[in-house]
Amino acid sequence: MIDPKLLRDSPDLVRAAIAKKHLAVDLDAVLALDTAWRAAVQEVESLRGKQKAANTAMAALPKGSPEFQANVAEMKAVSAQVKEKETALKDTEEKWRHALLTVPNLPHASVPEGRTPEDNVIHALHGNHDEPRPHALPHWEIPGFDKLYDFPRGAKVTGAGFPFFIGDGARLVRALLNFFLEEDVRAGYTEVSPPILVNAASATATGQLPDKEGQMYETTPDRLFAVPTAEVPLTNFFRDEILEEAALPVKRCAYTPCFRREAGSYGKDVRGLNRVHQFDKVELLKWVHPSTSYDELEQLRDDAARLLQKLELPYRVLLMCGGDMGFGQAKKYDLEVWAAGQKRWLEVSSCSNFEAFQARRAQIRFRAKETGKPELVHTLNGSGLAVPRVLAALLENNLQADGRVRLPAALVPYFGKEFLSFS
């Protein structure tokens, strides 16, 4: 949530931010509700002041006197007014808060202009993605692929996009997750195993609600949501809490299965492991001091990139343009690996700075050492990493003439073998 004071004082700045993200928001309606809410607050406070003054006057009058009785009648009338206006205020405040949730975060000044993925800027390129790989195939065309990654039976049991991982296929996923977590812990993150169902308050705090209802799986009658990413439970760990300034930055990592409807996805980009409804991912999350948050974003991106380097995967870093960045982020980098069989880039991590946008919704603060007053932290998160597309790139880039897949040296201790075989 953006600062309401910023919205009041600098509406044109907020309009420009919305335009840079190419989002449709009725800002005039939000401003009108803000004005109505503040007027309602003032009216209620004025009536409460009148009520308090009448109480004070009554205390000085003899009980039973005509003046006392007149004040009693006035008090009853004022009390009825206060009750009526408080009910109206509550309704107006609810509408005002809901309207504020429709206003996106402001993009950082360094975010490039643009509307589509084609407008994103290549920030860095690592490895030689043009290196000849004569045996590369799209991973779903590798002979024996379906013996380790069974999509038809997953569709039978649950639905499309819920594959079975079998034998060494499952073992390789576990190896990747263990590798990711061990490397993240070495980089200073504390491992957490969070819940994989969250309530609506948690999803609202991180910006999934009211923006992404159609992408999440919801339970009934409890109205709990299967996590689309561990970002949601991790961020809410400190919801409604105040940290000490000396504790910042706090760095956590977590593995969870992730669940996404991926509504509207179709075509060649969703084949095989490219886009599934349930997948495994390790998330990196930081709560940081506002003065260091952009330095922390660069470090977060480097922490995710280091994993790809150790896996010997060519990758590129994109600085996302305003129109392709998302509702809540102030700045975002995407990391994409090269999949030689498909001859295309696959996103495996997004590293984002939300500044105080999530922290204001979740009321996550720190106590400033100088003033002793609570201030909002900045939150950052990134994938470290998502398994399916990393796995797809490993299978395609390292496919050998004999049909086996050579595994990078960093992964061998976790998998126990140098090659993955489909036979």
Coordinates of C-alpha atoms in Angstrom, one line a residue:
M1 CA 0.0 0.0 0.0
I2 CA 1.3 3.4 -0.8
D3 CA 1.5 6.2 1.8
P4 CA -1.9 8.0 1.9
K5 CA -0.2 11.3 2.6
L6 CA 1.8 10.9 -0.6
L7 CA -1.4 10.3 -2.5
R8 CA -3.0 13.5 -1.0
D9 CA 0.1 15.7 -1.4
S10 CA 1.4 14.5 -4.8
P11 CA -1.5 13.0 -6.8
D12 CA 0.2 13.8 -10.1
L13 CA 3.3 11.8 -9.0
V14 CA 1.0 8.8 -8.3
R15 CA -0.7 9.3 -11.7
A16 CA 2.7 9.2 -13.4
A17 CA 3.6 6.0 -11.5
I18 CA 0.3 4.3 -12.6
A19 CA 0.9 5.4 -16.2
K20 CA 4.5 4.0 -16.1
K21 CA 3.1 0.6 -15.0
H22 CA 0.4 0.9 -17.7
L23 CA -2.3 0.0 -15.2
A24 CA -6.0 1.2 -15.1
V25 CA -6.8 2.8 -11.7
D26 CA -9.6 5.3 -11.0
L27 CA -7.4 7.6 -8.9
D28 CA -10.1 10.3 -8.8
A29 CA -12.5 7.8 -7.1
V30 CA -9.7 6.9 -4.6
L31 CA -9.1 10.6 -3.8
A32 CA -12.8 11.3 -3.4
L33 CA -13.1 8.5 -0.9
D34 CA -10.0 9.8 1.0
T35 CA -11.7 13.2 1.2
A36 CA -15.0 11.7 2.3
W37 CA -13.2 9.6 5.0
R38 CA -11.3 12.5 6.4
A39 CA -14.5 14.6 6.5
A40 CA -16.3 11.8 8.3
V41 CA -13.5 11.5 10.9
Q42 CA -13.6 15.2 11.6
E43 CA -17.4 15.1 12.0
V44 CA -17.2 12.2 14.5
E45 CA -14.4 13.9 16.5
S46 CA -16.4 17.1 16.6
L47 CA -19.4 15.3 18.0
R48 CA -17.3 13.4 20.5
G49 CA -15.9 16.8 21.7
K50 CA -19.4 18.1 22.1
Q51 CA -20.4 14.9 24.0
K52 CA -17.4 15.4 26.3
A53 CA -18.2 19.0 27.0
A54 CA -21.8 18.2 27.8
N55 CA -20.5 15.5 30.3
T56 CA -18.3 18.0 32.0
A57 CA -21.1 20.6 32.2
M58 CA -23.5 17.9 33.7
A59 CA -21.0 17.0 36.4
A60 CA -21.2 20.6 37.8
L61 CA -25.0 20.6 37.9
P62 CA -27.2 19.4 40.8
K63 CA -28.9 16.2 39.8
G64 CA -32.6 16.6 39.2
S65 CA -32.3 20.3 38.4
P66 CA -34.0 21.6 35.2
E67 CA -30.6 22.4 33.7
F68 CA -29.4 18.8 34.5
Q69 CA -32.5 17.3 32.9
A70 CA -32.0 19.5 29.8
N71 CA -28.4 18.3 29.5
V72 CA -29.5 14.7 29.8
A73 CA -31.8 15.2 26.9
E74 CA -29.1 16.9 24.9
M75 CA -26.6 14.1 25.8
K76 CA -29.0 11.4 24.5
A77 CA -29.4 13.3 21.3
V78 CA -25.6 13.7 20.8
S79 CA -25.0 10.1 21.7
A80 CA -27.4 9.0 19.1
Q81 CA -25.7 11.2 16.6
V82 CA -22.3 9.8 17.5
K83 CA -23.5 6.3 17.1
E84 CA -25.0 7.0 13.7
K85 CA -21.9 8.8 12.4
E86 CA -19.5 6.2 13.8
T87 CA -21.4 3.5 11.8
A88 CA -21.2 5.7 8.6
L89 CA -17.5 6.3 9.3
K90 CA -16.8 2.6 9.6
D91 CA -18.4 2.0 6.2
T92 CA -16.6 4.9 4.6
E93 CA -13.3 3.8 6.1
E94 CA -13.7 0.2 4.7
K95 CA -14.4 1.6 1.2
W96 CA -11.4 3.9 1.5
R97 CA -9.0 1.2 2.6
H98 CA -10.3 -1.1 -0.2
A99 CA -9.7 1.7 -2.7
L100 CA -6.2 2.3 -1.5
L101 CA -5.4 -1.4 -2.1
T102 CA -6.1 -0.8 -5.8
V103 CA -3.2 1.7 -6.1
P104 CA 0.0 0.1 -7.3
N105 CA 3.5 0.8 -5.8
L106 CA 5.5 3.6 -7.4
P107 CA 8.3 2.4 -9.7
H108 CA 11.8 3.4 -8.8
A109 CA 13.4 6.1 -11.0
S110 CA 15.8 3.6 -12.5
V111 CA 12.9 1.4 -13.9
P112 CA 12.9 1.8 -17.7
E113 CA 9.8 2.9 -19.6
G114 CA 8.0 0.3 -21.6
R115 CA 4.8 -1.8 -21.8
T116 CA 5.7 -5.3 -22.9
P117 CA 8.5 -7.9 -22.3
E118 CA 10.2 -6.7 -25.4
D119 CA 10.9 -3.4 -23.6
N120 CA 12.8 -5.0 -20.8
V121 CA 16.5 -4.1 -20.6
I122 CA 19.3 -6.7 -20.7
H123 CA 21.3 -5.8 -17.6
A124 CA 23.8 -8.7 -17.8
L125 CA 24.6 -11.8 -19.8
H126 CA 26.6 -14.7 -18.3
G127 CA 27.9 -17.8 -20.2
N128 CA 27.9 -18.7 -23.9
H129 CA 24.3 -19.5 -24.8
D130 CA 25.4 -19.8 -28.5
E131 CA 27.7 -22.7 -27.7
P132 CA 26.9 -25.6 -30.1
R133 CA 25.0 -28.4 -28.3
P134 CA 24.4 -30.9 -31.1
H135 CA 22.4 -33.3 -29.0
A136 CA 20.0 -30.8 -27.4
L137 CA 16.3 -31.5 -27.6
P138 CA 13.2 -29.9 -26.0
H139 CA 13.1 -31.8 -22.7
W140 CA 9.7 -33.4 -23.4
E141 CA 11.1 -34.9 -26.6
I142 CA 14.0 -36.6 -24.9
P143 CA 13.6 -40.4 -25.2
G144 CA 12.4 -41.8 -21.9
F145 CA 11.5 -38.4 -20.5
D146 CA 8.0 -39.7 -19.6
K147 CA 9.5 -42.5 -17.5
L148 CA 10.8 -40.0 -14.9
Y149 CA 8.2 -37.2 -15.5
D150 CA 4.7 -38.5 -16.0
F151 CA 2.3 -35.8 -17.1
P152 CA -0.6 -38.1 -18.3
R153 CA -0.9 -39.9 -15.0
G154 CA -0.7 -36.6 -13.1
A155 CA -3.5 -35.3 -15.3
K156 CA -5.6 -38.4 -14.5
V157 CA -5.1 -38.1 -10.7
T158 CA -5.5 -34.3 -10.5
G159 CA -5.5 -32.4 -13.8
A160 CA -3.2 -30.9 -16.4
G161 CA 0.0 -29.3 -15.0
F162 CA 0.3 -31.7 -12.0
P163 CA 3.0 -34.2 -13.1
F164 CA 4.4 -37.2 -11.2
F165 CA 8.2 -37.1 -10.6
I166 CA 9.4 -40.7 -10.5
G167 CA 12.7 -42.4 -9.4
D168 CA 15.7 -40.5 -10.4
G169 CA 13.4 -37.7 -11.7
A170 CA 12.2 -37.1 -8.1
R171 CA 15.7 -37.7 -6.7
L172 CA 17.1 -34.9 -9.0
V173 CA 14.4 -32.5 -7.8
R174 CA 15.3 -33.2 -4.2
A175 CA 19.0 -32.8 -5.1
L176 CA 18.3 -29.4 -6.6
L177 CA 16.3 -28.2 -3.6
N178 CA 19.0 -29.4 -1.1
F179 CA 21.7 -27.7 -3.2
F180 CA 19.7 -24.4 -3.3
L181 CA 19.0 -24.4 0.4
E182 CA 22.6 -25.3 1.4
E183 CA 24.0 -22.5 -0.8
D184 CA 21.4 -20.0 0.5
V185 CA 22.3 -20.8 4.1
R186 CA 26.0 -20.4 3.3
A187 CA 25.1 -16.9 1.9
G188 CA 23.7 -15.9 5.3
Y189 CA 20.0 -16.8 5.0
T190 CA 18.2 -18.7 7.8
E191 CA 16.2 -21.6 6.6
V192 CA 12.5 -21.7 7.5
S193 CA 9.8 -24.3 6.8
P194 CA 6.6 -22.3 6.6
P195 CA 2.9 -23.2 6.3
I196 CA 1.8 -23.8 2.7
L197 CA -1.7 -22.5 3.3
V198 CA -2.3 -18.8 4.3
N199 CA -5.3 -16.7 5.2
A200 CA -6.7 -13.7 3.3
A201 CA -4.9 -11.2 5.6
S202 CA -1.5 -12.7 4.7
A203 CA -2.3 -12.7 1.0
T204 CA -3.5 -9.1 1.2
A205 CA -0.3 -8.0 3.0
T206 CA 1.9 -9.2 0.2
G207 CA -0.3 -8.0 -2.6
Q208 CA -1.8 -11.2 -3.9
L209 CA -5.2 -9.9 -2.9
P210 CA -7.1 -8.1 -4.3
D211 CA -4.9 -8.3 -7.4
K212 CA -4.4 -12.1 -8.1
E213 CA -7.4 -14.0 -6.9
G214 CA -7.7 -15.8 -10.2
Q215 CA -4.2 -17.2 -9.9
M216 CA -4.6 -18.8 -6.5
Y217 CA -6.2 -22.0 -5.3
E218 CA -8.7 -21.4 -2.5
T219 CA -10.1 -23.8 0.1
T220 CA -13.6 -23.8 1.4
P221 CA -15.2 -23.2 3.9
D222 CA -12.1 -21.9 5.6
R223 CA -11.0 -19.5 2.8
L224 CA -7.3 -20.4 3.0
F225 CA -5.1 -20.1 0.0
A226 CA -2.4 -22.5 -1.2
V227 CA 0.8 -20.5 -1.4
P228 CA 1.7 -19.3 -4.9
T229 CA 5.2 -18.7 -3.4
A230 CA 6.9 -18.9 0.0
E231 CA 7.1 -15.1 -0.2
V232 CA 3.6 -14.9 1.3
P233 CA 4.0 -16.9 4.6
L234 CA 7.6 -15.6 5.0
T235 CA 6.8 -11.9 4.7
N236 CA 3.9 -12.3 7.1
F237 CA 6.2 -13.9 9.8
F238 CA 6.7 -10.4 11.2
R239 CA 3.3 -9.0 10.5
D240 CA 2.1 -6.5 13.1
E241 CA 5.5 -6.6 14.8
I242 CA 8.3 -4.1 15.6
L243 CA 11.9 -5.2 15.1
E244 CA 14.9 -3.5 16.6
E245 CA 17.0 -1.5 14.1
A246 CA 20.1 -3.5 15.1
A247 CA 18.5 -6.7 13.9
L248 CA 18.3 -5.5 10.3
P249 CA 18.7 -6.9 7.7
V250 CA 16.9 -10.2 8.5
K251 CA 17.4 -12.8 5.8
R252 CA 15.4 -16.0 5.4
C253 CA 15.1 -18.8 2.9
A254 CA 12.3 -21.4 2.5
Y255 CA 11.4 -24.3 0.3
T256 CA 7.7 -24.9 -0.4
P257 CA 5.6 -26.4 -3.1
C258 CA 3.9 -23.6 -5.0
F259 CA 0.5 -23.6 -6.5
R260 CA -0.7 -21.4 -9.4
R261 CA -3.7 -21.7 -11.7
E262 CA -1.7 -20.0 -14.5
A263 CA -5.1 -18.9 -16.0
G264 CA -4.8 -18.0 -19.7
S265 CA -1.6 -19.9 -20.3
Y266 CA -1.5 -21.8 -23.6
G267 CA 0.7 -22.8 -26.6
K268 CA 4.3 -23.9 -26.9
D269 CA 5.5 -21.9 -23.9
V270 CA 3.6 -24.1 -21.5
R271 CA 4.8 -27.5 -22.8
G272 CA 6.5 -30.0 -20.4
L273 CA 8.1 -28.4 -17.4
N274 CA 7.8 -24.8 -18.7
R275 CA 4.6 -24.0 -16.8
V276 CA 3.0 -26.3 -14.3
H277 CA 0.3 -25.7 -11.6
Q278 CA 2.3 -27.2 -8.8
F279 CA 6.1 -26.8 -8.6
D280 CA 8.9 -26.7 -6.1
K281 CA 10.8 -23.5 -5.3
V282 CA 13.2 -22.0 -2.8
E283 CA 12.4 -18.4 -1.9
L284 CA 14.8 -15.7 -0.5
L285 CA 13.4 -12.9 1.6
K286 CA 14.8 -9.9 3.3
W287 CA 13.5 -7.3 5.8
V288 CA 15.9 -4.4 5.5
H289 CA 16.5 -0.8 6.6
P290 CA 15.1 1.7 4.0
S291 CA 18.5 3.3 3.5
T292 CA 20.2 0.1 2.3
S293 CA 17.3 -1.6 0.4
Y294 CA 18.7 -1.0 -3.1
D295 CA 22.1 -2.3 -2.2
E296 CA 20.4 -5.3 -0.7
L297 CA 18.5 -5.8 -4.0
E298 CA 21.7 -6.0 -5.9
Q299 CA 23.1 -8.5 -3.4
L300 CA 19.8 -10.6 -3.6
R301 CA 20.1 -10.8 -7.4
D302 CA 23.8 -11.9 -7.1
D303 CA 22.8 -14.6 -4.5
A304 CA 20.3 -16.0 -7.1
A305 CA 22.7 -15.7 -10.0
R306 CA 25.5 -17.5 -8.1
L307 CA 23.3 -20.7 -8.1
L308 CA 23.0 -20.6 -11.9
Q309 CA 26.8 -20.1 -12.2
K310 CA 27.5 -23.1 -10.0
L311 CA 25.0 -25.1 -12.2
E312 CA 27.0 -24.0 -15.3
L313 CA 23.9 -22.6 -16.9
P314 CA 24.0 -19.7 -19.3
Y315 CA 21.7 -16.9 -18.1
R316 CA 20.8 -13.3 -18.5
V317 CA 19.5 -10.7 -16.1
L318 CA 16.7 -8.4 -17.2
L319 CA 15.8 -5.1 -15.7
M320 CA 12.0 -5.1 -16.0
C321 CA 10.2 -2.1 -17.6
G322 CA 7.3 -0.4 -15.9
G323 CA 4.6 -2.2 -17.8
D324 CA 6.1 -5.7 -17.2
M325 CA 7.0 -5.3 -13.6
G326 CA 3.9 -6.1 -11.6
F327 CA 1.6 -4.3 -9.2
G328 CA 3.6 -4.2 -6.0
Q329 CA 7.3 -4.0 -7.0
A330 CA 9.3 -0.8 -7.0
K331 CA 12.1 -2.4 -9.0
K332 CA 12.5 -6.0 -10.4
Y333 CA 15.2 -8.1 -12.0
D334 CA 14.3 -11.3 -13.8
L335 CA 16.9 -14.1 -14.2
E336 CA 16.4 -16.3 -17.3
V337 CA 18.3 -19.5 -18.2
W338 CA 19.0 -20.6 -21.8
A339 CA 17.2 -23.8 -22.8
A340 CA 19.2 -25.1 -25.8
G341 CA 16.6 -27.6 -26.9
Q342 CA 13.9 -25.0 -27.1
K343 CA 16.3 -22.3 -28.1
R344 CA 14.7 -19.8 -25.8
W345 CA 15.2 -18.1 -22.4
L346 CA 13.2 -19.4 -19.4
E347 CA 12.6 -17.3 -16.3
V348 CA 13.8 -19.0 -13.1
S349 CA 13.9 -16.1 -10.6
S350 CA 12.5 -12.7 -10.0
C351 CA 14.3 -10.4 -7.5
S352 CA 12.2 -7.5 -6.3
N353 CA 12.3 -4.5 -4.0
F354 CA 8.8 -3.6 -2.6
E355 CA 10.2 -0.7 -0.5
A356 CA 7.5 -0.1 2.2
F357 CA 4.6 -1.3 0.0
Q358 CA 4.1 -4.7 1.7
A359 CA 5.3 -3.5 5.1
R360 CA 2.6 -0.8 5.3
R361 CA 0.0 -3.4 4.5
A362 CA 1.4 -5.8 7.0
Q363 CA 2.5 -3.2 9.6
I364 CA 6.1 -4.6 9.8
R365 CA 8.3 -1.9 11.4
F366 CA 11.6 -1.4 13.1
R367 CA 12.3 0.9 16.1
A368 CA 14.8 3.6 14.9
K369 CA 17.7 3.8 17.3
E370 CA 18.0 7.7 17.0
T371 CA 14.3 8.6 17.6
G372 CA 12.9 5.5 19.3
K373 CA 10.0 5.7 16.9
P374 CA 8.7 2.8 14.7
E375 CA 9.4 3.1 11.0
L376 CA 8.4 0.8 8.2
V377 CA 11.0 -1.7 6.9
H378 CA 11.6 -2.4 3.3
T379 CA 10.9 -6.0 2.0
L380 CA 12.7 -7.8 -0.8
N381 CA 12.3 -11.2 -2.2
G382 CA 13.6 -13.4 -5.0
S383 CA 13.5 -17.0 -6.1
G384 CA 16.6 -19.0 -5.1
L385 CA 15.5 -20.9 -7.4
A386 CA 12.4 -22.4 -9.0
V387 CA 13.0 -26.0 -9.9
P388 CA 11.0 -26.9 -13.1
R389 CA 12.7 -24.5 -15.6
V390 CA 16.2 -25.0 -14.1
L391 CA 15.6 -28.7 -14.5
A392 CA 14.4 -28.2 -18.1
A393 CA 17.6 -26.2 -18.9
L394 CA 19.8 -28.9 -17.3
L395 CA 18.2 -31.6 -19.3
E396 CA 18.3 -29.8 -22.6
N397 CA 21.8 -28.2 -22.3
N398 CA 23.6 -31.3 -21.0
L399 CA 22.0 -34.0 -23.1
Q400 CA 24.7 -36.4 -24.4
A401 CA 24.9 -38.5 -27.5
D402 CA 24.0 -41.7 -25.6
G403 CA 20.8 -40.1 -24.2
R404 CA 22.1 -39.5 -20.7
V405 CA 22.2 -36.0 -19.1
R406 CA 25.6 -34.9 -17.6
L407 CA 25.1 -33.1 -14.3
P408 CA 27.2 -30.1 -13.2
A409 CA 29.9 -30.9 -10.6
A410 CA 28.2 -28.8 -7.9
L411 CA 25.1 -31.0 -8.1
V412 CA 26.8 -34.4 -8.1
P413 CA 27.3 -34.6 -4.3
Y414 CA 23.6 -34.0 -3.8
F415 CA 22.4 -36.4 -6.6
G416 CA 25.1 -39.1 -6.0
K417 CA 25.8 -39.7 -9.7
E418 CA 27.4 -37.8 -12.6
F419 CA 24.7 -38.7 -15.1
L420 CA 20.9 -38.9 -15.2
S421 CA 19.7 -41.8 -17.2
F422 CA 16.2 -42.3 -18.7
S423 CA 16.5 -46.0 -19.2

